[in-house]
XYZ file of C-alpha atoms in Angstrom:
345
model
C -21.159 13.444 -4.086
C -18.329 13.668 -1.587
C -19.796 10.865 0.498
C -19.995 8.630 -2.571
C -16.345 9.304 -3.465
C -15.144 8.643 0.068
C -17.096 5.391 0.100
C -15.662 4.437 -3.289
C -12.136 5.029 -1.986
C -12.790 2.801 0.999
C -14.236 -0.003 -1.103
C -11.335 0.199 -3.531
C -8.693 -0.058 -0.837
C -10.390 -2.621 1.377
C -11.688 -4.944 -1.329
C -10.174 -4.562 -4.789
C -6.618 -3.652 -3.775
C -6.802 -6.123 -0.923
C -8.106 -9.154 -2.753
C -7.508 -8.643 -6.469
C -4.540 -6.384 -7.070
C -1.858 -8.218 -5.165
C -3.379 -8.404 -1.706
C -0.827 -8.439 1.096
C 1.307 -5.491 0.099
C 3.360 -7.835 -2.045
C 6.892 -7.049 -0.904
C 5.885 -6.072 2.614
C 3.682 -9.082 3.349
C 0.564 -9.213 5.496
C 0.295 -7.641 8.911
C 0.600 -11.147 10.344
C 3.608 -12.047 8.220
C 7.002 -10.366 8.237
C 8.540 -9.334 4.901
C 10.629 -11.928 3.106
C 13.979 -10.318 2.410
C 16.729 -11.455 0.012
C 18.633 -14.289 1.647
C 22.385 -14.285 2.098
C 22.571 -17.255 -0.261
C 21.007 -15.193 -3.061
C 23.680 -12.505 -2.845
C 27.104 -13.131 -4.332
C 30.220 -11.734 -2.722
C 30.608 -8.350 -4.380
C 33.760 -6.486 -5.364
C 34.134 -2.793 -4.605
C 31.995 -0.835 -3.998
C 31.301 -2.531 -0.696
C 27.807 -3.731 0.231
C 25.627 -1.329 2.229
C 23.549 -2.606 5.134
C 20.193 -0.832 5.396
C 19.396 -0.387 9.097
C 16.247 0.847 10.816
C 17.026 3.188 13.721
C 14.845 6.221 14.393
C 16.480 6.879 17.762
C 14.328 7.610 20.793
C 11.974 9.861 18.869
C 11.471 11.432 15.479
C 9.395 14.342 14.178
C 8.620 15.122 10.559
C 5.990 16.803 8.415
C 4.561 14.504 5.758
C 2.973 15.371 2.414
C 1.252 12.461 0.645
C -0.680 12.123 -2.619
C -2.369 9.083 -4.168
C -3.646 9.262 -7.734
C -5.824 6.523 -9.209
C -6.446 6.075 -12.909
C -8.970 3.617 -14.340
C -9.525 3.100 -18.063
C -12.405 0.897 -19.177
C -13.428 0.943 -22.799
C -13.686 4.598 -23.761
C -14.275 5.730 -20.179
C -11.655 7.163 -17.864
C -11.853 7.814 -14.117
C -9.267 9.783 -12.186
C -9.210 10.298 -8.429
C -6.702 12.164 -6.261
C -6.445 11.765 -2.482
C -4.101 14.052 -0.515
C -2.959 14.121 3.100
C -0.772 16.529 5.037
C 0.117 15.830 8.676
C 2.771 15.889 11.377
C 4.267 12.523 12.349
C 5.768 11.784 15.757
C 7.547 8.477 16.407
C 8.418 7.494 19.983
C 10.423 4.434 20.995
C 8.873 2.472 23.861
C 10.978 -0.533 24.832
C 11.260 -2.881 21.868
C 8.836 -1.016 19.604
C 7.912 2.378 18.158
C 4.563 4.133 18.283
C 3.862 6.336 15.266
C 1.116 8.916 15.814
C -0.112 11.761 13.619
C -1.504 15.235 14.305
C -2.605 18.349 12.394
C -4.162 16.209 9.652
C -5.655 17.804 6.562
C -7.022 15.698 3.705
C -8.455 16.489 0.276
C -10.305 14.401 -2.271
C -10.105 15.634 -5.868
C -8.976 19.039 -4.618
C -11.801 19.490 -2.102
C -11.193 19.339 1.678
C -12.636 16.264 3.369
C -14.930 17.563 6.120
C -14.695 16.463 9.722
C -17.972 14.519 9.538
C -16.367 12.230 6.908
C -13.787 11.339 9.610
C -10.454 11.870 7.798
C -8.655 10.591 10.925
C -10.181 7.175 10.157
C -9.957 7.398 6.363
C -6.254 8.333 6.367
C -4.874 5.218 8.118
C -7.238 2.841 6.265
C -6.156 4.165 2.864
C -2.482 3.967 3.885
C -1.737 7.669 3.343
C -1.477 8.492 7.061
C 0.993 6.664 9.313
C -0.582 5.455 12.572
C 1.327 2.317 13.537
C 2.957 0.122 16.098
C 6.370 -0.913 14.722
C 8.920 -3.416 16.050
C 12.413 -2.127 16.859
C 13.802 -4.085 13.889
C 11.437 -2.305 11.474
C 8.718 -4.965 11.169
C 5.134 -3.737 10.861
C 3.090 -4.867 13.884
C -0.293 -3.172 13.765
C -2.375 -0.140 12.954
C -3.325 1.856 16.024
C -6.992 2.105 17.076
C -8.011 -1.000 15.131
C -11.407 -1.335 16.792
C -12.359 2.237 15.904
C -11.165 1.714 12.340
C -13.171 -1.491 12.089
C -16.335 0.219 13.311
C -15.828 3.105 10.877
C -15.199 0.754 7.944
C -18.281 -1.362 8.642
C -20.548 1.647 9.104
C -19.242 3.294 5.914
C -19.680 0.117 3.875
C -23.329 -0.301 4.865
C -24.102 3.395 4.376
C -22.605 3.477 0.889
C -24.303 0.237 -0.131
C -27.668 1.715 0.908
C -27.073 4.698 -1.394
C -26.545 2.565 -4.509
C -29.341 2.117 -7.094
C -31.574 -0.873 -6.229
C -30.231 -2.988 -9.110
C -26.639 -2.520 -7.875
C -27.313 -2.787 -4.155
C -26.349 -5.883 -2.175
C -28.959 -7.465 0.059
C -28.575 -6.803 3.770
C -27.102 -10.270 4.312
C -24.734 -9.990 1.345
C -23.639 -6.518 2.461
C -22.959 -7.689 6.002
C -20.907 -10.661 4.761
C -18.857 -8.437 2.444
C -18.521 -5.838 5.191
C -17.149 -8.391 7.670
C -14.644 -9.723 5.146
C -13.313 -6.291 4.225
C -13.173 -5.034 7.823
C -11.142 -7.932 9.205
C -7.847 -7.115 10.917
C -5.856 -8.400 7.942
C -7.901 -6.506 5.328
C -7.860 -3.230 7.275
C -4.081 -3.325 7.570
C -3.259 -4.061 3.930
C -2.775 -0.449 2.804
C -0.940 0.642 5.966
C 1.346 -2.392 5.869
C 2.136 -1.719 2.227
C 2.983 1.940 2.907
C 5.315 0.974 5.738
C 6.866 -1.713 3.549
C 7.666 0.846 0.847
C 9.202 3.221 3.413
C 11.071 0.830 5.709
C 9.708 -2.687 6.099
C 10.986 -4.309 2.927
C 14.408 -2.637 3.211
C 15.350 -3.043 6.894
C 18.152 -5.582 7.288
C 18.810 -5.895 3.541
C 22.404 -5.630 2.319
C 22.770 -4.174 -1.187
C 25.680 -3.265 -3.437
C 25.433 -0.334 -5.806
C 24.713 -1.498 -9.330
C 24.120 -5.141 -8.356
C 20.375 -5.951 -8.217
C 19.224 -8.778 -5.962
C 16.251 -11.002 -6.785
C 14.010 -12.827 -4.346
C 10.833 -14.876 -4.252
C 8.314 -14.698 -1.422
C 4.883 -16.057 -0.585
C 2.146 -13.901 0.940
C -1.464 -14.647 1.811
C -4.447 -12.880 0.255
C -6.975 -11.784 2.898
C -10.689 -12.480 2.383
C -10.095 -15.723 0.450
C -7.033 -16.904 2.430
C -5.116 -17.914 -0.712
C -1.312 -18.029 -1.188
C 0.365 -15.746 -3.704
C 3.943 -16.085 -4.958
C 5.704 -12.791 -5.655
C 8.879 -12.343 -7.715
C 10.864 -9.249 -6.709
C 14.059 -7.380 -7.492
C 15.854 -4.933 -5.162
C 18.497 -2.417 -6.227
C 20.696 0.290 -4.706
C 20.838 2.690 -7.660
C 23.327 5.252 -6.325
C 24.317 7.500 -3.435
C 22.763 10.996 -3.469
C 22.352 14.174 -1.435
C 19.545 13.818 1.108
C 18.244 17.263 0.134
C 18.885 19.591 -2.776
C 21.997 21.689 -2.273
C 23.690 19.410 0.251
C 27.278 18.556 -0.648
C 27.532 15.210 1.136
C 25.988 12.183 -0.559
C 24.576 10.694 2.630
C 21.395 9.086 1.215
C 20.783 6.203 -1.156
C 18.268 5.872 -3.973
C 16.618 2.454 -3.820
C 14.392 0.712 -6.361
C 12.313 -2.423 -6.301
C 9.882 -4.140 -8.631
C 7.535 -7.029 -7.953
C 5.169 -9.189 -9.968
C 2.789 -11.766 -8.487
C 2.281 -15.089 -10.208
C -0.349 -14.379 -12.884
C -1.964 -17.833 -12.651
C -2.463 -17.438 -8.898
C -3.834 -13.913 -9.352
C -6.391 -15.177 -11.896
C -7.451 -17.959 -9.539
C -7.733 -15.481 -6.650
C -9.993 -13.255 -8.776
C -12.211 -16.229 -9.594
C -12.479 -17.256 -5.946
C -13.282 -13.727 -4.837
C -16.109 -13.397 -7.345
C -17.431 -16.802 -6.339
C -17.319 -15.843 -2.678
C -19.349 -12.712 -3.431
C -22.048 -14.744 -5.157
C -21.115 -14.028 -8.775
C -20.559 -16.479 -11.586
C -17.040 -17.924 -11.340
C -16.022 -18.037 -15.016
C -12.824 -19.815 -16.040
C -9.967 -17.310 -16.321
C -6.777 -17.570 -18.329
C -3.376 -17.289 -16.650
C -2.981 -13.851 -18.233
C -6.438 -12.574 -17.255
C -4.876 -10.131 -14.787
C -1.335 -8.740 -15.002
C -0.109 -6.799 -11.955
C 3.208 -5.029 -11.357
C 4.488 -2.851 -8.519
C 7.411 -0.408 -8.834
C 9.013 1.361 -5.850
C 11.588 4.158 -5.602
C 12.897 5.592 -2.329
C 15.479 8.153 -1.171
C 16.520 7.386 2.396
C 19.355 7.396 4.923
C 20.898 3.900 4.867
C 22.007 3.925 8.519
C 18.595 4.915 9.916
C 16.068 4.419 7.083
C 14.678 7.880 7.714
C 12.899 8.425 4.357
C 13.176 11.684 2.436
C 10.742 10.790 -0.340
C 9.126 7.702 -1.781
C 7.026 6.848 -4.814
C 5.373 3.581 -5.715
C 3.171 2.665 -8.643
C 0.858 -0.299 -9.064
C -0.441 -1.160 -12.512
C -2.989 -3.819 -13.464
C -4.276 -4.897 -16.874
C -7.490 -6.944 -16.737
C -8.760 -9.038 -19.629
C -12.410 -9.632 -20.394
C -13.413 -12.060 -17.652
C -15.742 -14.241 -19.702
C -13.746 -17.349 -20.627
C -10.536 -15.378 -21.084
C -11.350 -13.503 -24.274
C -7.845 -12.048 -24.470
C -9.312 -8.565 -24.952
C -8.207 -5.844 -22.563
C -11.225 -4.939 -20.434
C -9.682 -2.341 -18.156
C -6.404 -0.830 -17.051
C -5.870 0.462 -13.534
C -2.919 2.397 -12.145
C -2.282 3.819 -8.679
C 0.617 6.166 -7.921
C 1.502 7.183 -4.369
C 4.079 9.826 -3.457
C 5.235 10.925 -0.004
C 7.688 13.656 1.057
C 9.190 13.932 4.566
C 10.439 17.269 5.940
C 12.402 16.998 9.214
C 12.617 19.641 11.907
């Protein structure tokens, strides 16, 4: 049972979240594309309070303990599925020239309350699902790459084939179909979707942005969906909500609470879903522009001068209509909530 759930988590992250539910981390962009940030032209000169520049600077090194939880809820008809993935680890960031290396240690992971055993390779599962930070980051805060990509690729491919072989015969892909799907979902771009999105929520989409308390800023960006190589336009809003204490009981309000929302173009999402199904050999039915509605919401407490996060939460919701000729009837509702807490030494 545990093996099936681990495999399901991998397939969800590497295929559905990658190709259907917004693809390239939306605000954070693909691993091969830097985040689009609000332009200076889109921000009006603000009266007091003065604008705050969000800067990425973790010094020469940084150490923190990280607690992360991802909960997934799927409602389809009268059926409900709930899954909870947890990770606890120590994070060490070291500056090396013009980049940072982020490595983890002392990793413990649980799936639905049960520890993930060593033979399920949590050290591979953690970075692929985006719950464990294992990155190469540019000095300006841009996401560059997951570490150990070749090992992650090998693990992803092996897991995909193993889980496909365990499915009932009527649900199992042929060897050729499985290998084609496996290669698409284990590409560099697909493997880095979840990690890139996590980093975007923590730092990537905020670094270099100038915000004024109480004055939201809107932006529009274009990202590319892996697997089908299709463009996706994303409409976003960024906001500095207020200044707060970095930790409970502190008197100085040295941190800022940030919020962001994003929605991809629904017509492009519907077309991406059609292309993905067609690529996988299924019938490519016509879909309405509202066949899939996706929204992301982010909230972050961080130090504005360093972007050292204290906690973050982001939620992705998707409503999916019946796919056959756009019936207009809600077929399923999916929601994913991720929370991370950082405790510094």
